[in-house]
Coordinates of C-alpha atoms in Angstrom, one line a residue:
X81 CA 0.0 0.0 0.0
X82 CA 1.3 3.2 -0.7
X83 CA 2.4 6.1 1.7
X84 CA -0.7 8.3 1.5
X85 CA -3.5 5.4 0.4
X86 CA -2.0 3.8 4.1
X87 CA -2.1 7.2 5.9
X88 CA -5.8 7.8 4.5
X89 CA -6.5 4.5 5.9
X90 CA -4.9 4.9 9.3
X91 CA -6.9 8.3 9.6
X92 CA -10.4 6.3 9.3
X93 CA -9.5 3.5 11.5
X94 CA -8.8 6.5 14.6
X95 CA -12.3 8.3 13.2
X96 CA -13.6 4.9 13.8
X97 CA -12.0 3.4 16.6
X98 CA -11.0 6.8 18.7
X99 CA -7.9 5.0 19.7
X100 CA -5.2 2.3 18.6
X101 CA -2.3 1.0 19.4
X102 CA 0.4 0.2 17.2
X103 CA 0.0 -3.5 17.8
X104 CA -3.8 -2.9 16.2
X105 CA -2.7 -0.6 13.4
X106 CA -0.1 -3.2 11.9
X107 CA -2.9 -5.9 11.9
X108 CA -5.7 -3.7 10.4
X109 CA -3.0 -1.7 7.9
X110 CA -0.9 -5.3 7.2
X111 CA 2.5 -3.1 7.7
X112 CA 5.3 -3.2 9.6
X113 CA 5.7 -1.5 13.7
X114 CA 8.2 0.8 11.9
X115 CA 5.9 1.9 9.1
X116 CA 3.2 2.6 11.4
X117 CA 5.4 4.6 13.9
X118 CA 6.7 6.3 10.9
X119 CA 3.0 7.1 9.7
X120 CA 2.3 8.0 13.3
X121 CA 4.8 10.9 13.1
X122 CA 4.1 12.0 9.7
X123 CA 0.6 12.7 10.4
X124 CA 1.3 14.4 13.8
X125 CA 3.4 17.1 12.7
X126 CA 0.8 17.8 10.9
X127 CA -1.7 18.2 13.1
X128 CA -4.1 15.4 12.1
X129 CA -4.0 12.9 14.9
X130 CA -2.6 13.2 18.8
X131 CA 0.6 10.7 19.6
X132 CA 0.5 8.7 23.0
X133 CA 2.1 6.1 24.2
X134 CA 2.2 2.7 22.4
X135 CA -0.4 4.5 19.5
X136 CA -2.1 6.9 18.5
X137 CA -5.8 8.7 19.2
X138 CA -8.2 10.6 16.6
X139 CA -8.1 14.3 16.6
X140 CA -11.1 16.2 16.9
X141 CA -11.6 19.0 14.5
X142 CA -11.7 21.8 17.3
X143 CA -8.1 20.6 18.3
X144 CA -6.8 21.5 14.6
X145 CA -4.2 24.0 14.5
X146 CA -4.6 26.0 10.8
X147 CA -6.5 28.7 9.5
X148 CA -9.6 28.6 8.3
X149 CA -10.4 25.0 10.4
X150 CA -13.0 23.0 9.0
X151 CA -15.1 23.4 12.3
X152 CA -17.6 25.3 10.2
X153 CA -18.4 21.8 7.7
X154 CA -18.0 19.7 10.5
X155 CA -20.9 21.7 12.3
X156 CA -23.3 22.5 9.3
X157 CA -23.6 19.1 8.2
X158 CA -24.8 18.3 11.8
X159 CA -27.4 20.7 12.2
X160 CA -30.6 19.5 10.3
X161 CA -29.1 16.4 9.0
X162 CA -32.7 14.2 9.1
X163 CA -33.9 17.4 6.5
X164 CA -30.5 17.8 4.4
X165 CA -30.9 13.7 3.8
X166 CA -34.2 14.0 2.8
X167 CA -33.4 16.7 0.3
X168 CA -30.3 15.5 -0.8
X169 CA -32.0 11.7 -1.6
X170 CA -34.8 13.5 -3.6
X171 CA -32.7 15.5 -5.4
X172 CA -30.5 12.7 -6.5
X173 CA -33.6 11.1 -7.6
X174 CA -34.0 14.2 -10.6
X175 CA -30.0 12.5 -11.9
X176 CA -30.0 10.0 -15.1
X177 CA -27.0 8.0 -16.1
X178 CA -25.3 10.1 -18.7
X179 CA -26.1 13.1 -17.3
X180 CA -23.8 16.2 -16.9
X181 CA -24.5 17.5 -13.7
X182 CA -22.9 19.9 -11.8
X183 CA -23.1 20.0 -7.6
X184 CA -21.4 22.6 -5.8
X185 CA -19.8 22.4 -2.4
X186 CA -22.4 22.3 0.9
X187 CA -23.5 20.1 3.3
X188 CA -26.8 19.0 2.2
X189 CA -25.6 19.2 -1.7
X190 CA -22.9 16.5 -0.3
X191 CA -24.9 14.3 1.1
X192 CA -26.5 13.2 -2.4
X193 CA -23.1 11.2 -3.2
X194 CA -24.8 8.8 -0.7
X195 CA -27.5 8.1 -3.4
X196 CA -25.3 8.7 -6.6
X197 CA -23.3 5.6 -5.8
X198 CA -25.2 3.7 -8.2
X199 CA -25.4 6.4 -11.3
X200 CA -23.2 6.9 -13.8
X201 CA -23.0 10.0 -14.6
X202 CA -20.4 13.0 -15.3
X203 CA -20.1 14.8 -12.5
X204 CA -18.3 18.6 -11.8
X205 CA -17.6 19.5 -8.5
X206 CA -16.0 22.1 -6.7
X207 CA -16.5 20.1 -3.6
X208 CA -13.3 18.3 -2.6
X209 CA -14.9 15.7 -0.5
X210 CA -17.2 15.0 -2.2
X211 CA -15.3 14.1 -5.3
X212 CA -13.1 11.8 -3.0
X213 CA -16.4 10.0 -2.1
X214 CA -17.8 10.0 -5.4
X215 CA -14.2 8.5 -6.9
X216 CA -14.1 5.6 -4.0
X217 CA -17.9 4.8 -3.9
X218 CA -19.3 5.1 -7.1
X219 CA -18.1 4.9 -11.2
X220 CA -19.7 8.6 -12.2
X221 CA -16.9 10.3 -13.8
X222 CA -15.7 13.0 -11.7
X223 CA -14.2 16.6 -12.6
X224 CA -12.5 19.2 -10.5
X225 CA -11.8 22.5 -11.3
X226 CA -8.1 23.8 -10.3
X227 CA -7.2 26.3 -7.3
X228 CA -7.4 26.4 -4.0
X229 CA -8.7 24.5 -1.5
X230 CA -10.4 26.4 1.0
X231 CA -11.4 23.9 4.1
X232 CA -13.6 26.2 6.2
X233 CA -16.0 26.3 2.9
X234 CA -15.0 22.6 1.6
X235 CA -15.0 23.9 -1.8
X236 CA -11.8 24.6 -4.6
X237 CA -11.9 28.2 -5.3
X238 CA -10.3 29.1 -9.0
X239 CA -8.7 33.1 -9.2
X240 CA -9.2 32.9 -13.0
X241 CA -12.1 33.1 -15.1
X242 CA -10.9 30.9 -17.9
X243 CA -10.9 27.8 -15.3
X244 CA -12.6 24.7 -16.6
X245 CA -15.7 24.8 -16.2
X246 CA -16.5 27.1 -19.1
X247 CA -15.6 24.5 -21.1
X248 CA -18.5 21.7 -19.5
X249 CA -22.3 22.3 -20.4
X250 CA -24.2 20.3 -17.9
X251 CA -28.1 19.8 -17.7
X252 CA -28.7 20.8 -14.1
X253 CA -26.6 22.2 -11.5
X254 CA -27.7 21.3 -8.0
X255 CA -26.7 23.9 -5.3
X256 CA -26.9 24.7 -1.4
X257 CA -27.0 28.4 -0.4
X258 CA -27.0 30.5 2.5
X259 CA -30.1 31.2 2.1
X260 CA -33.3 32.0 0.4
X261 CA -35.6 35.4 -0.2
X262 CA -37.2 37.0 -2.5
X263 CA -34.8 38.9 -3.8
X264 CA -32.9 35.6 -4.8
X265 CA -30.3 33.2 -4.1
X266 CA -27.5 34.8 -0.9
X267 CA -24.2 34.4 0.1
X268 CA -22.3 35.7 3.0
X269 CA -19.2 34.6 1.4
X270 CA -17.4 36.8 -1.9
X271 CA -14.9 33.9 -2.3
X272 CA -17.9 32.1 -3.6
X273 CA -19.8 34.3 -5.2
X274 CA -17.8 34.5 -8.6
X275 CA -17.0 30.9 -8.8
X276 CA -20.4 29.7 -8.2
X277 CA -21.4 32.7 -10.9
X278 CA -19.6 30.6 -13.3
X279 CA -20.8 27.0 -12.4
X280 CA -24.5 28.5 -12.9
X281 CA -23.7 29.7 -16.6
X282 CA -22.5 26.8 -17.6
X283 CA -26.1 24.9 -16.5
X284 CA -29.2 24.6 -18.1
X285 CA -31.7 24.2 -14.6
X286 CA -30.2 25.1 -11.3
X287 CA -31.7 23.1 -8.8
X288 CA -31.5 24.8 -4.8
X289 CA -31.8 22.5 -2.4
X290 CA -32.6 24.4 0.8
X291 CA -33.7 23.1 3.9
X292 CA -36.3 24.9 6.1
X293 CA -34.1 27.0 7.7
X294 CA -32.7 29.1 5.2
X295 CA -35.7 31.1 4.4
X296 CA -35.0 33.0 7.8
X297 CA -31.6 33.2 6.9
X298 CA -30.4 37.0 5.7
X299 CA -27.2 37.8 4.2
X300 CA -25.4 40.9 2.5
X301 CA -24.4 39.2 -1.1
X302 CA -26.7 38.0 -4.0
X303 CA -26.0 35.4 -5.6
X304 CA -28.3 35.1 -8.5
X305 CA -32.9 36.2 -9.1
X306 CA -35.3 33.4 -8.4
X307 CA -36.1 34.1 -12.3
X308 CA -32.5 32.2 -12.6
X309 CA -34.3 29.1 -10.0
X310 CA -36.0 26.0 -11.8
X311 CA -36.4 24.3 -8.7
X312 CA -36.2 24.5 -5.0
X313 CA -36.2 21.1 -2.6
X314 CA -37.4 21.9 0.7
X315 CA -38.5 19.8 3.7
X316 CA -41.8 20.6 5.4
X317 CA -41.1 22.9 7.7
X318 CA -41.2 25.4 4.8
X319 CA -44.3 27.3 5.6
X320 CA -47.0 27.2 3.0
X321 CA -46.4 31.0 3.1
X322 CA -43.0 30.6 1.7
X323 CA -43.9 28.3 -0.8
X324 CA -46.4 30.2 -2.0
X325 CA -44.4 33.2 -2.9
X326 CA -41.6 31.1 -4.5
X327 CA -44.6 29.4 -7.1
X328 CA -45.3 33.1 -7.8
X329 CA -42.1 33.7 -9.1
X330 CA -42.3 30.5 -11.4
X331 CA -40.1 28.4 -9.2
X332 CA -41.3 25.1 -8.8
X333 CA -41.3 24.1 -5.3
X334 CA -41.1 20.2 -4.2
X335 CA -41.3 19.8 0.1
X336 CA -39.9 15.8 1.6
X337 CA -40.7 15.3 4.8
X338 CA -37.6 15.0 7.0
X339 CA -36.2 11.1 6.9
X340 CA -37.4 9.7 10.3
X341 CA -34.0 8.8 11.6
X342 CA -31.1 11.2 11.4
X343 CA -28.1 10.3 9.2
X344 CA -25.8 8.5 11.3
X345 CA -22.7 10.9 11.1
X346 CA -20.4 8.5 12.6
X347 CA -20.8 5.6 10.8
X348 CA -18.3 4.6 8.0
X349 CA -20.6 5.3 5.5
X350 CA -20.7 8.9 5.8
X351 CA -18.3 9.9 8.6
X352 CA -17.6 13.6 8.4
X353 CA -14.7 13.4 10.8
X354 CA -12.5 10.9 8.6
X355 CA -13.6 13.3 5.6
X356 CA -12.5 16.3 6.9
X357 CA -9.1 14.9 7.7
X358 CA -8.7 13.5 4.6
X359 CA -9.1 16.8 3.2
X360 CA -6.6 18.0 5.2
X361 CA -4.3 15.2 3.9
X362 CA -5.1 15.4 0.8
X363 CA -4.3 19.2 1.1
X364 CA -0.7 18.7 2.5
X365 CA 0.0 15.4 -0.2
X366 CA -0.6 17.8 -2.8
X367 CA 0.8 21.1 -1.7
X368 CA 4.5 20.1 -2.0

């Protein structure tokens, strides 16, 4: 196994487990004591697990030392997750194999890799993680645009508007927001505002999926009219109010009810915490 397929590995057994020993990580990894003790201090200089004696324990994400920590994913993705599921499944449901699609980065928008595993589609993402997941879990063809990776958002940010995606046309783009008015799509981010601008040319439907709570949600950017909207995926909180205004404007307006049990966020089927570190890994693998 190579270096960083091994160290990806080791950083999913500690989301798992919490705690191992180096005894247990040379069974589960089938490597050596001094590969894993090696491993064990590669990964703590960088910050992404805690040393102790005889092993090694999982770091949480408030314990990260760099800028821009990814404590902002890690907590989104928490709050409202029966709703985001709910959405996210539904709007998966709307993707054909051989479809284009493009899926920008957010929490409820990345929990539809779930329920893409089975599709075959071409897929552009600006979401790290969830290319990673898409590329181990599923056979859609995957596409990143270049730039920087920006943990905080979990998205890859381009400076340059001749990136790649002008050059993919895609059916539908499927988005998350900030949240939802009237007065259209908002941000309360600029870094995203351009970028996402440019993945929402290159569609022919954009597709907000939105739970409940981001109608109360205000914030000081625009992102794009609800004359730009084709659809809007909602749970049923949304009040009929709400609704009502956004089948006015021509947007049409489908409501899931929340999934009865909560994703199960530590499970290794959709474990945030193993994600987010392999970001992190992924980001220092690549940055040299």
């Amino acid at each position: 196994m190579v270096n960083h397929k091994r160290r990806k590995r080791l950083l999913k057994l500690l989301a798992e487990h919490q705690a191992a020993t180096v005894q247990q990580l040379v069974e589960w990894l089938n490597a050596s004591p001094a590969t894993v003790r090696r491993d064990i201090s590669w990964l703590a200089a960088r910050n992404l697990l805690t040393r102790t004696r005889g092993g090694a324990e999982n770091l949480l994400p408030k314990k990260r030392q760099f800028a821009l920590s990814s404590e902002t994913f890690q907590n989104n993705i928490q709050c409202y997750a029966a709703r985001k599921r709910a959405i996210a499944r539904h709007a998966a449901s709307m993707c054909a194999d051989g479809e284009t699609i493009i899926i920008n980065g957010g929490t409820t928008t990345f929990m539809m890799a779930e329920f893409l595993s089975e599709r075959q589609c071409k897929i552009l993402t600006n979401s790290f993680l969830m290319a990673e997941r898409l590329l181990i879990s599923s056979e859609n063809e995957i596409i990143v645009p270049g730039g920087k990776v920006y943990r905080e958002q979990n998205v890859i940010l381009s400076p340059f508007d001749n990136d790649i995606t002008q050059h993919h046309y895609a059916s539908k783009m499927f988005m998350s927001v900030y949240g939802l008015s009237l007065l259209g799509l908002m941000e309360a981010d600029p870094l995203l505002i351009q970028a996402e601008k440019r993945l929402i040319s290159q569609a022919e439907e954009l597709v907000v999926l939105a739970d409940s709570s981001k109608f109360a949600k205000k914030a000081g950017l625009i992102l794009c009219g609800l004359d730009r909207v084709a659809h809007v995926i909602t749970d049923t909180n949304a009040s009929d109010s709400a609704v009502q205004l956004l089948e006015q404007y021509g947007v049409n307006v489908v409501t899931v009810p929340p999934d009865a049990v909560a994703p199960d966020l530590c499970s290794p089927h959709f474990n945030p915490a193993y994600d987010l570190q392999s970001a992190a890994l992924f980001h220092t693998e690549t940055s040299h």
